[in-house]
CSV table of C-alpha atoms and ligand atoms in Angstrom, one decimal:
chain,number,residue,atom,x,y,z
R,13,UNK,CA,-21.8,201.3,42.2
R,14,UNK,CA,-24.5,202.7,44.4
R,15,UNK,CA,-23.7,205.2,47.2
R,16,UNK,CA,-26.5,205.5,49.8
R,17,UNK,CA,-26.2,208.8,51.7
R,18,UNK,CA,-26.9,208.8,55.5
R,19,UNK,CA,-30.3,210.3,56.5
R,20,UNK,CA,-28.6,213.4,57.9
R,21,UNK,CA,-26.4,214.1,54.8
R,22,UNK,CA,-26.6,217.7,53.6
R,23,UNK,CA,-26.9,218.9,50.0
R,24,UNK,CA,-23.2,220.0,50.3
R,25,UNK,CA,-22.2,216.4,51.3
R,26,UNK,CA,-24.0,215.1,48.2
R,27,UNK,CA,-22.4,217.7,45.9
R,28,UNK,CA,-19.0,216.8,47.3
R,29,UNK,CA,-19.5,213.1,46.5
R,30,UNK,CA,-20.7,214.0,43.0
R,31,UNK,CA,-17.6,216.3,42.4
R,32,UNK,CA,-15.3,213.5,43.6
R,33,UNK,CA,-16.8,210.9,41.3
R,34,UNK,CA,-16.6,213.3,38.4
R,35,UNK,CA,-13.0,214.2,39.2
R,36,UNK,CA,-12.2,210.5,38.6
R,37,UNK,CA,-13.9,210.6,35.2
R,38,UNK,CA,-17.1,208.9,36.5
R,39,UNK,CA,-20.7,209.8,36.1
R,40,UNK,CA,-23.0,210.3,39.0
R,41,UNK,CA,-26.8,210.5,39.0
R,42,UNK,CA,-28.5,211.6,42.2
R,43,UNK,CA,-31.9,210.3,43.2
R,44,UNK,CA,-34.1,210.1,46.3
R,45,UNK,CA,-35.8,206.9,47.4
R,46,UNK,CA,-38.7,206.4,49.7
R,47,UNK,CA,-39.1,203.1,51.4
R,48,UNK,CA,-42.1,201.8,53.3
R,49,UNK,CA,-42.0,202.6,56.9
R,50,UNK,CA,-38.8,204.7,56.7
R,51,UNK,CA,-37.7,208.2,55.8
R,52,UNK,CA,-36.3,208.9,52.3
R,53,UNK,CA,-32.7,208.5,51.5
R,54,UNK,CA,-30.5,210.1,48.8
R,55,UNK,CA,-28.6,207.7,46.7
R,56,UNK,CA,-26.0,208.3,44.0
R,57,UNK,CA,-25.7,205.8,41.1
R,58,UNK,CA,-22.1,205.8,39.8
R,59,UNK,CA,-20.7,204.5,36.5
R,60,UNK,CA,-17.2,204.7,35.2
R,61,UNK,CA,-13.8,203.2,36.0
R,62,UNK,CA,-14.6,201.8,39.4
R,63,UNK,CA,-11.0,201.1,40.3
R,64,UNK,CA,-10.3,204.9,40.0
R,65,UNK,CA,-13.5,205.7,41.9
R,66,UNK,CA,-12.6,203.2,44.6
R,67,UNK,CA,-9.3,205.0,45.2
R,68,UNK,CA,-11.3,208.1,46.2
R,69,UNK,CA,-12.3,206.3,49.5
R,70,UNK,CA,-15.9,207.6,49.1
R,71,UNK,CA,-17.0,205.5,52.0
R,72,UNK,CA,-15.0,207.8,54.3
R,73,UNK,CA,-16.5,211.1,53.0
R,74,UNK,CA,-19.0,213.1,55.1
R,75,UNK,CA,-22.6,212.1,54.8
R,76,UNK,CA,-21.9,208.7,53.1
R,77,UNK,CA,-23.9,205.8,54.6
R,78,UNK,CA,-23.0,202.9,52.4
R,79,UNK,CA,-21.1,202.1,49.2
R,80,UNK,CA,-22.0,199.0,47.3
R,81,UNK,CA,-20.6,197.6,44.1
R,82,UNK,CA,-23.4,196.0,42.1
R,83,UNK,CA,-22.5,193.9,39.1
R,84,UNK,CA,-26.0,193.5,37.7
R,85,UNK,CA,-27.4,196.0,35.1
R,86,UNK,CA,-30.2,196.8,37.6
R,87,UNK,CA,-28.8,198.3,40.8
R,88,UNK,CA,-31.3,199.6,43.3
R,89,UNK,CA,-33.6,196.7,43.0
R,90,UNK,CA,-30.8,194.1,43.0
R,91,UNK,CA,-30.2,191.7,45.8
R,92,UNK,CA,-26.6,192.8,45.7
R,93,UNK,CA,-27.6,196.3,46.7
R,94,UNK,CA,-29.9,195.1,49.5
R,95,UNK,CA,-29.3,191.6,50.7
R,96,UNK,CA,-32.4,191.3,52.8
R,97,UNK,CA,-35.7,190.8,51.0
R,98,UNK,CA,-37.9,193.9,51.3
R,99,UNK,CA,-41.5,194.4,52.4
R,100,UNK,CA,-43.9,196.9,50.8
R,101,UNK,CA,-46.7,198.5,52.7
R,102,UNK,CA,-50.0,199.3,51.0
R,103,UNK,CA,-52.6,201.1,53.1
R,104,UNK,CA,-51.6,199.1,56.2
R,105,UNK,CA,-51.2,195.7,54.3
R,106,UNK,CA,-47.6,194.3,54.3
R,107,UNK,CA,-46.5,192.4,51.2
R,108,UNK,CA,-43.3,190.5,51.4
R,109,UNK,CA,-41.4,187.6,53.1
R,110,UNK,CA,-43.1,185.7,55.8
R,111,UNK,CA,-46.6,186.6,54.6
R,112,UNK,CA,-48.9,185.7,51.8
R,113,UNK,CA,-51.2,188.4,50.4
R,114,UNK,CA,-54.4,187.6,48.7
R,115,UNK,CA,-55.5,190.4,46.4
R,116,UNK,CA,-58.9,189.9,44.7
R,117,UNK,CA,-61.5,191.9,42.8
R,118,UNK,CA,-63.0,192.5,39.4
R,119,UNK,CA,-60.9,192.6,36.3
R,120,UNK,CA,-62.8,195.8,35.3
R,121,UNK,CA,-64.9,198.2,37.4
R,122,UNK,CA,-68.3,198.0,35.7
R,123,UNK,CA,-70.6,199.6,38.2
R,124,UNK,CA,-70.8,200.5,41.9
R,125,UNK,CA,-73.0,197.5,42.6
R,126,UNK,CA,-70.7,195.0,40.8
R,127,UNK,CA,-67.6,196.3,42.4
R,128,UNK,CA,-69.2,196.3,45.9
R,129,UNK,CA,-70.3,192.7,45.4
R,130,UNK,CA,-66.9,191.7,44.1
R,131,UNK,CA,-65.2,193.4,47.1
R,132,UNK,CA,-67.6,191.5,49.4
R,133,UNK,CA,-66.6,188.3,47.8
R,134,UNK,CA,-62.9,189.2,48.2
R,135,UNK,CA,-63.2,190.2,51.8
R,136,UNK,CA,-65.3,187.3,52.9
R,137,UNK,CA,-62.6,185.0,51.4
R,138,UNK,CA,-59.9,186.8,53.5
R,139,UNK,CA,-58.4,189.0,50.7
R,140,UNK,CA,-56.7,192.0,52.2
R,141,UNK,CA,-56.5,194.1,49.1
R,142,UNK,CA,-59.0,194.9,46.3
R,143,UNK,CA,-58.0,195.0,42.6
R,144,UNK,CA,-60.1,196.5,39.8
R,145,UNK,CA,-59.4,198.3,36.5
R,146,UNK,CA,-60.8,201.7,35.7
R,147,UNK,CA,-58.5,202.2,32.7
R,148,UNK,CA,-58.5,199.0,30.7
R,149,UNK,CA,-55.8,198.1,28.2
R,150,UNK,CA,-57.8,196.3,25.5
R,151,UNK,CA,-56.6,194.6,22.3
R,152,UNK,CA,-59.6,195.9,20.4
R,153,UNK,CA,-60.5,199.6,20.4
R,154,UNK,CA,-64.1,198.6,20.3
R,155,UNK,CA,-63.9,196.6,23.6
R,156,UNK,CA,-64.9,198.1,27.0
R,157,UNK,CA,-62.1,200.5,27.9
R,158,UNK,CA,-63.1,201.0,31.5
R,159,UNK,CA,-65.1,203.8,33.3
R,160,UNK,CA,-62.1,206.1,33.8
R,161,UNK,CA,-62.4,208.5,36.7
R,162,UNK,CA,-65.9,207.3,37.5
R,163,UNK,CA,-64.4,203.9,38.0
R,164,UNK,CA,-61.7,205.3,40.3
R,165,UNK,CA,-64.4,207.0,42.4
R,166,UNK,CA,-66.2,203.7,42.8
R,167,UNK,CA,-63.0,202.0,43.8
R,168,UNK,CA,-62.2,204.7,46.4
R,169,UNK,CA,-65.7,204.5,47.8
R,170,UNK,CA,-65.6,200.7,48.1
R,171,UNK,CA,-62.2,201.0,49.7
R,172,UNK,CA,-63.6,203.4,52.3
R,173,UNK,CA,-66.6,201.1,53.0
R,174,UNK,CA,-64.7,197.8,53.1
R,175,UNK,CA,-61.3,199.0,54.4
R,176,UNK,CA,-59.6,197.1,51.5
R,177,UNK,CA,-56.7,199.1,50.0
R,178,UNK,CA,-57.0,199.4,46.2
R,179,UNK,CA,-54.6,198.6,43.4
R,180,UNK,CA,-55.6,199.8,39.9
R,181,UNK,CA,-53.8,200.2,36.6
R,182,UNK,CA,-52.6,203.4,35.1
R,183,UNK,CA,-52.1,203.4,31.4
R,184,UNK,CA,-50.8,206.8,30.6
R,185,UNK,CA,-48.4,209.4,32.0
R,186,UNK,CA,-51.3,211.9,31.7
R,187,UNK,CA,-53.4,210.0,34.2
R,188,UNK,CA,-50.7,209.1,36.9
R,189,UNK,CA,-51.6,212.0,39.2
R,190,UNK,CA,-55.3,211.4,38.8
R,191,UNK,CA,-55.0,207.6,39.5
R,192,UNK,CA,-52.6,208.3,42.4
R,193,UNK,CA,-55.2,210.6,44.0
R,194,UNK,CA,-57.7,207.7,44.3
R,195,UNK,CA,-55.6,204.5,44.5
R,196,UNK,CA,-53.4,203.0,47.2
R,197,UNK,CA,-51.2,201.3,44.7
R,198,UNK,CA,-50.5,201.9,41.0
R,199,UNK,CA,-50.5,199.0,38.7
R,200,UNK,CA,-48.3,198.9,35.6
R,201,UNK,CA,-49.8,196.3,33.3
R,202,UNK,CA,-48.0,193.8,31.1
R,203,UNK,CA,-48.5,195.9,28.0
R,204,UNK,CA,-46.9,198.9,29.6
R,205,UNK,CA,-43.9,197.3,31.2
R,206,UNK,CA,-41.4,199.0,28.9
R,207,UNK,CA,-43.2,202.3,28.7
R,208,UNK,CA,-40.3,204.1,30.2
R,209,UNK,CA,-41.8,207.6,30.7
R,210,UNK,CA,-44.8,205.9,32.5
R,211,UNK,CA,-42.4,203.9,34.7
R,212,UNK,CA,-40.7,207.1,35.7
R,213,UNK,CA,-43.9,208.9,36.3
R,214,UNK,CA,-45.3,206.2,38.6
R,215,UNK,CA,-42.0,206.0,40.4
R,216,UNK,CA,-42.3,209.7,41.3
R,217,UNK,CA,-46.0,209.6,42.2
R,218,UNK,CA,-45.6,208.8,45.9
R,219,UNK,CA,-47.5,205.5,45.8
R,220,UNK,CA,-46.4,201.9,45.9
R,221,UNK,CA,-46.3,200.2,42.5
R,222,UNK,CA,-47.3,196.8,41.2
R,223,UNK,CA,-45.2,196.0,38.2
R,224,UNK,CA,-46.4,193.2,36.0
R,225,UNK,CA,-44.0,191.4,33.9
R,226,UNK,CA,-44.3,192.1,30.2
R,227,UNK,CA,-45.7,189.1,28.4
R,228,UNK,CA,-42.8,189.1,26.0
R,229,UNK,CA,-40.1,190.2,28.4
R,230,UNK,CA,-37.2,188.5,30.1
R,231,UNK,CA,-36.7,188.5,33.8
R,232,UNK,CA,-33.8,190.9,33.4
R,233,UNK,CA,-35.9,193.3,31.3
R,234,UNK,CA,-38.6,193.2,34.0
R,235,UNK,CA,-36.0,194.1,36.7
R,236,UNK,CA,-34.7,196.9,34.5
R,237,UNK,CA,-38.2,198.2,34.3
R,238,UNK,CA,-38.3,198.1,38.1
R,239,UNK,CA,-35.0,200.0,38.2
R,240,UNK,CA,-36.7,202.8,36.2
R,241,UNK,CA,-39.3,203.1,38.9
R,242,UNK,CA,-36.8,202.9,41.7
R,243,UNK,CA,-34.6,205.5,40.1
R,244,UNK,CA,-37.5,207.8,39.8
R,245,UNK,CA,-38.1,207.7,43.6
R,246,UNK,CA,-39.5,204.7,45.2
R,247,UNK,CA,-38.4,201.2,46.2
R,248,UNK,CA,-42.0,200.3,47.2
R,249,UNK,CA,-42.4,198.0,44.2
R,250,UNK,CA,-44.0,194.6,44.0
R,251,UNK,CA,-43.2,192.4,41.0
R,252,UNK,CA,-46.0,190.3,39.5
R,253,UNK,CA,-45.4,187.3,37.3
R,254,UNK,CA,-48.5,187.1,35.0
R,255,UNK,CA,-47.5,184.7,32.3
R,256,UNK,CA,-45.5,185.0,29.1
R,257,UNK,CA,-46.2,184.3,25.5
R,258,UNK,CA,-45.1,180.9,24.3
R,259,UNK,CA,-46.0,178.6,21.4
R,260,UNK,CA,-48.7,176.9,23.6
R,261,UNK,CA,-52.2,178.1,22.7
R,262,UNK,CA,-54.1,176.0,25.3
R,263,UNK,CA,-53.6,178.7,27.8
R,264,UNK,CA,-53.8,182.5,27.3
R,265,UNK,CA,-50.2,182.8,28.5
R,266,UNK,CA,-47.7,180.4,30.1
R,267,UNK,CA,-47.2,181.0,33.8
R,268,UNK,CA,-43.4,181.1,34.2
R,269,UNK,CA,-43.4,179.7,37.7
R,270,UNK,CA,-39.6,179.6,37.8
R,271,UNK,CA,-39.6,183.4,37.5
R,272,UNK,CA,-40.9,183.6,41.1
R,273,UNK,CA,-37.8,182.1,42.9
R,274,UNK,CA,-35.5,183.6,40.2
R,275,UNK,CA,-36.8,187.1,40.6
R,276,UNK,CA,-36.6,186.7,44.4
R,277,UNK,CA,-33.0,185.5,44.1
R,278,UNK,CA,-32.0,188.4,41.9
R,279,UNK,CA,-34.0,191.2,43.5
R,280,UNK,CA,-35.0,192.0,47.0
R,281,UNK,CA,-38.5,193.1,45.9
R,282,UNK,CA,-41.6,191.0,46.8
R,283,UNK,CA,-43.0,188.8,43.9
R,284,UNK,CA,-46.6,187.9,43.5
R,285,UNK,CA,-48.4,185.8,40.8
R,286,UNK,CA,-51.5,186.5,38.7
R,287,UNK,CA,-53.1,183.1,38.0
R,288,UNK,CA,-56.1,184.7,36.3
R,289,UNK,CA,-54.4,186.6,33.4
R,290,UNK,CA,-51.7,183.9,32.9
R,291,UNK,CA,-53.9,180.9,32.4
R,292,UNK,CA,-56.9,182.9,31.2
R,293,UNK,CA,-59.2,180.0,32.3
R,294,UNK,CA,-61.3,179.8,35.5
R,295,UNK,CA,-60.4,176.1,36.0
R,296,UNK,CA,-56.7,176.9,36.1
R,297,UNK,CA,-56.9,179.6,38.7
R,298,UNK,CA,-56.8,177.3,41.7
R,299,UNK,CA,-53.9,175.0,40.5
R,300,UNK,CA,-51.8,178.0,39.4
R,301,UNK,CA,-52.5,179.7,42.7
R,302,UNK,CA,-51.3,176.6,44.6
R,303,UNK,CA,-48.2,176.4,42.4
R,304,UNK,CA,-47.6,180.1,43.3
R,305,UNK,CA,-47.6,179.4,47.0
R,306,UNK,CA,-45.4,176.3,46.6
R,307,UNK,CA,-42.9,178.3,44.5
R,308,UNK,CA,-42.6,180.9,47.3
R,309,UNK,CA,-44.7,183.8,45.9
R,310,UNK,CA,-45.5,186.5,48.3
R,311,UNK,CA,-49.1,186.6,47.2
R,312,UNK,CA,-51.6,186.2,44.3
R,313,UNK,CA,-53.9,188.6,42.5
R,314,UNK,CA,-57.1,187.0,41.4
R,315,UNK,CA,-60.1,188.2,39.3
R,316,UNK,CA,-63.5,187.7,40.9
R,317,UNK,CA,-66.9,188.7,39.5
R,318,UNK,CA,-70.4,188.1,41.0
R,319,UNK,CA,-71.7,187.1,37.6
R,320,UNK,CA,-68.7,186.2,35.3
R,321,UNK,CA,-71.0,185.4,32.4
R,322,UNK,CA,-72.0,189.1,32.3
R,323,UNK,CA,-68.5,190.5,32.7
R,324,UNK,CA,-67.4,193.2,30.3
R,325,UNK,CA,-63.8,192.0,30.4
R,326,UNK,CA,-62.2,188.6,31.0
R,327,UNK,CA,-65.2,186.8,32.4
R,328,UNK,CA,-63.8,183.4,31.4
R,329,UNK,CA,-61.1,183.7,34.0
R,330,UNK,CA,-63.1,185.2,36.9
R,331,UNK,CA,-64.0,183.2,40.0
R,332,UNK,CA,-67.3,183.6,41.8
R,333,UNK,CA,-67.6,183.7,45.6
R,334,UNK,CA,-68.3,179.9,46.0
R,335,UNK,CA,-65.1,179.3,43.9
R,336,UNK,CA,-62.8,181.8,45.7
R,337,UNK,CA,-63.7,180.8,49.2
R,338,UNK,CA,-62.4,177.1,49.2
R,339,UNK,CA,-59.3,178.2,47.2
R,340,UNK,CA,-58.5,180.9,49.8
R,341,UNK,CA,-58.8,178.2,52.5
R,342,UNK,CA,-56.4,175.9,50.7
R,343,UNK,CA,-53.9,178.7,50.2
R,344,UNK,CA,-54.1,179.5,53.9
R,345,UNK,CA,-53.4,175.8,54.7
R,346,UNK,CA,-50.5,175.7,52.3
R,347,UNK,CA,-48.9,178.8,53.5
R,348,UNK,CA,-49.2,177.5,57.1
R,349,UNK,CA,-47.5,174.2,56.1
R,350,UNK,CA,-44.7,176.3,54.5
R,351,UNK,CA,-44.3,178.4,57.6
R,352,UNK,CA,-45.8,181.6,56.5
R,353,UNK,CA,-48.9,183.5,57.5
R,354,UNK,CA,-51.6,185.0,55.3
R,355,UNK,CA,-51.6,188.8,55.3
D,10,E4P,C1,-57.4,192.8,31.3
D,10,E4P,O1,-57.5,193.1,32.3
D,10,E4P,C2,-57.0,193.3,30.0
D,10,E4P,O2,-57.5,194.5,29.7
D,10,E4P,C3,-57.4,192.2,29.1
D,10,E4P,O3,-56.9,191.0,29.6
D,10,E4P,C4,-57.1,192.5,27.7
D,10,E4P,O4,-57.6,191.5,27.0
D,10,E4P,P1,-58.3,191.7,25.6
D,10,E4P,O5,-57.3,191.1,24.6
D,10,E4P,O6,-59.5,190.9,25.6
D,10,E4P,O7,-58.6,193.1,25.4
D,11,PEP,C1,-55.1,193.5,34.8
D,11,PEP,O1,-54.6,192.9,35.8
D,11,PEP,O2,-56.1,194.1,34.8
D,11,PEP,C2,-54.4,193.3,33.5
D,11,PEP,C3,-54.7,194.1,32.5
D,11,PEP,O3,-53.4,192.4,33.5
D,11,PEP,P1,-52.2,192.2,32.5
D,11,PEP,O4,-51.6,193.6,32.4
D,11,PEP,O5,-51.3,191.3,33.3
D,11,PEP,O6,-52.8,191.7,31.3
């Protein structure tokens, strides 16, 4: 059960609800949520014998806004908790139903010049957000690990010059505050999806979060990860399907296209697709992006590089300007046919 307090609820109102729940043998955990475009709300997650707790008539207590029974293991991100699909605002860009957001940029920030060129490619194709990794999760400890804070500074500078809000990955709890001080949105990568302390730290960081699906995780585990972030303080979460590991070696991962409508059915959060990391092949980025639009995704996040053959990370899946431009036009046409507008 989730109890959402009204905006004018006092601390005493919250304490009274908690005491009532506990008097019926239930457990109550209090949190505060911020939602894009609105003021924060206190919520109380309740577990226990719900028949006993129902008898308390909590919905009639002072300061209580709404009481919802939620049958799924994730609560705040569930469609049962909020029936309408949500939108998430990132630096003036709205991600969610009715729109289609194109996010593009380099896989890794390598230099100011490369990031600027990639951002120009992104912007001229109509992308409204810039991606780029400063902290890179690499399989090999000898591979390029990213520029760290120097990379964040480059991203912030390019954002200031192009107006494109920035999403970038944070790999460790230690760096959350630092990354949040430069980025508009914090990315949790596939390898970190079940790093629970990290999920809690980004949830409390005051920035929207892009939560990639773990490459070996179920949809339910993905939504439970989102629940960790929500419980820590924000519902400004965008889910990203980026492919899962299967027995098929022809692609880097298998894009689970069904996960898009399924996640949207189970959760009110926006869902986007990463066609670059899922296929891992430049020639698959366009078809997978078109599939994402057709499946109802709320956007795509695409790797671009001015010179992919020189990329320090994932060059084989990066598009150049001449490749991104026609794809962006196609996605525009497709979204129009499907009655949506590009953000
Ligand atoms: C990309 O952004 C990741 O860091 C990258 O895909 C990891 O790949 P790797 O296995 O080449 O390190
Ligand atoms: C990325 O987008 O930079 C990235 C590392 O992706 P993923 O976590 O999906 O592999």
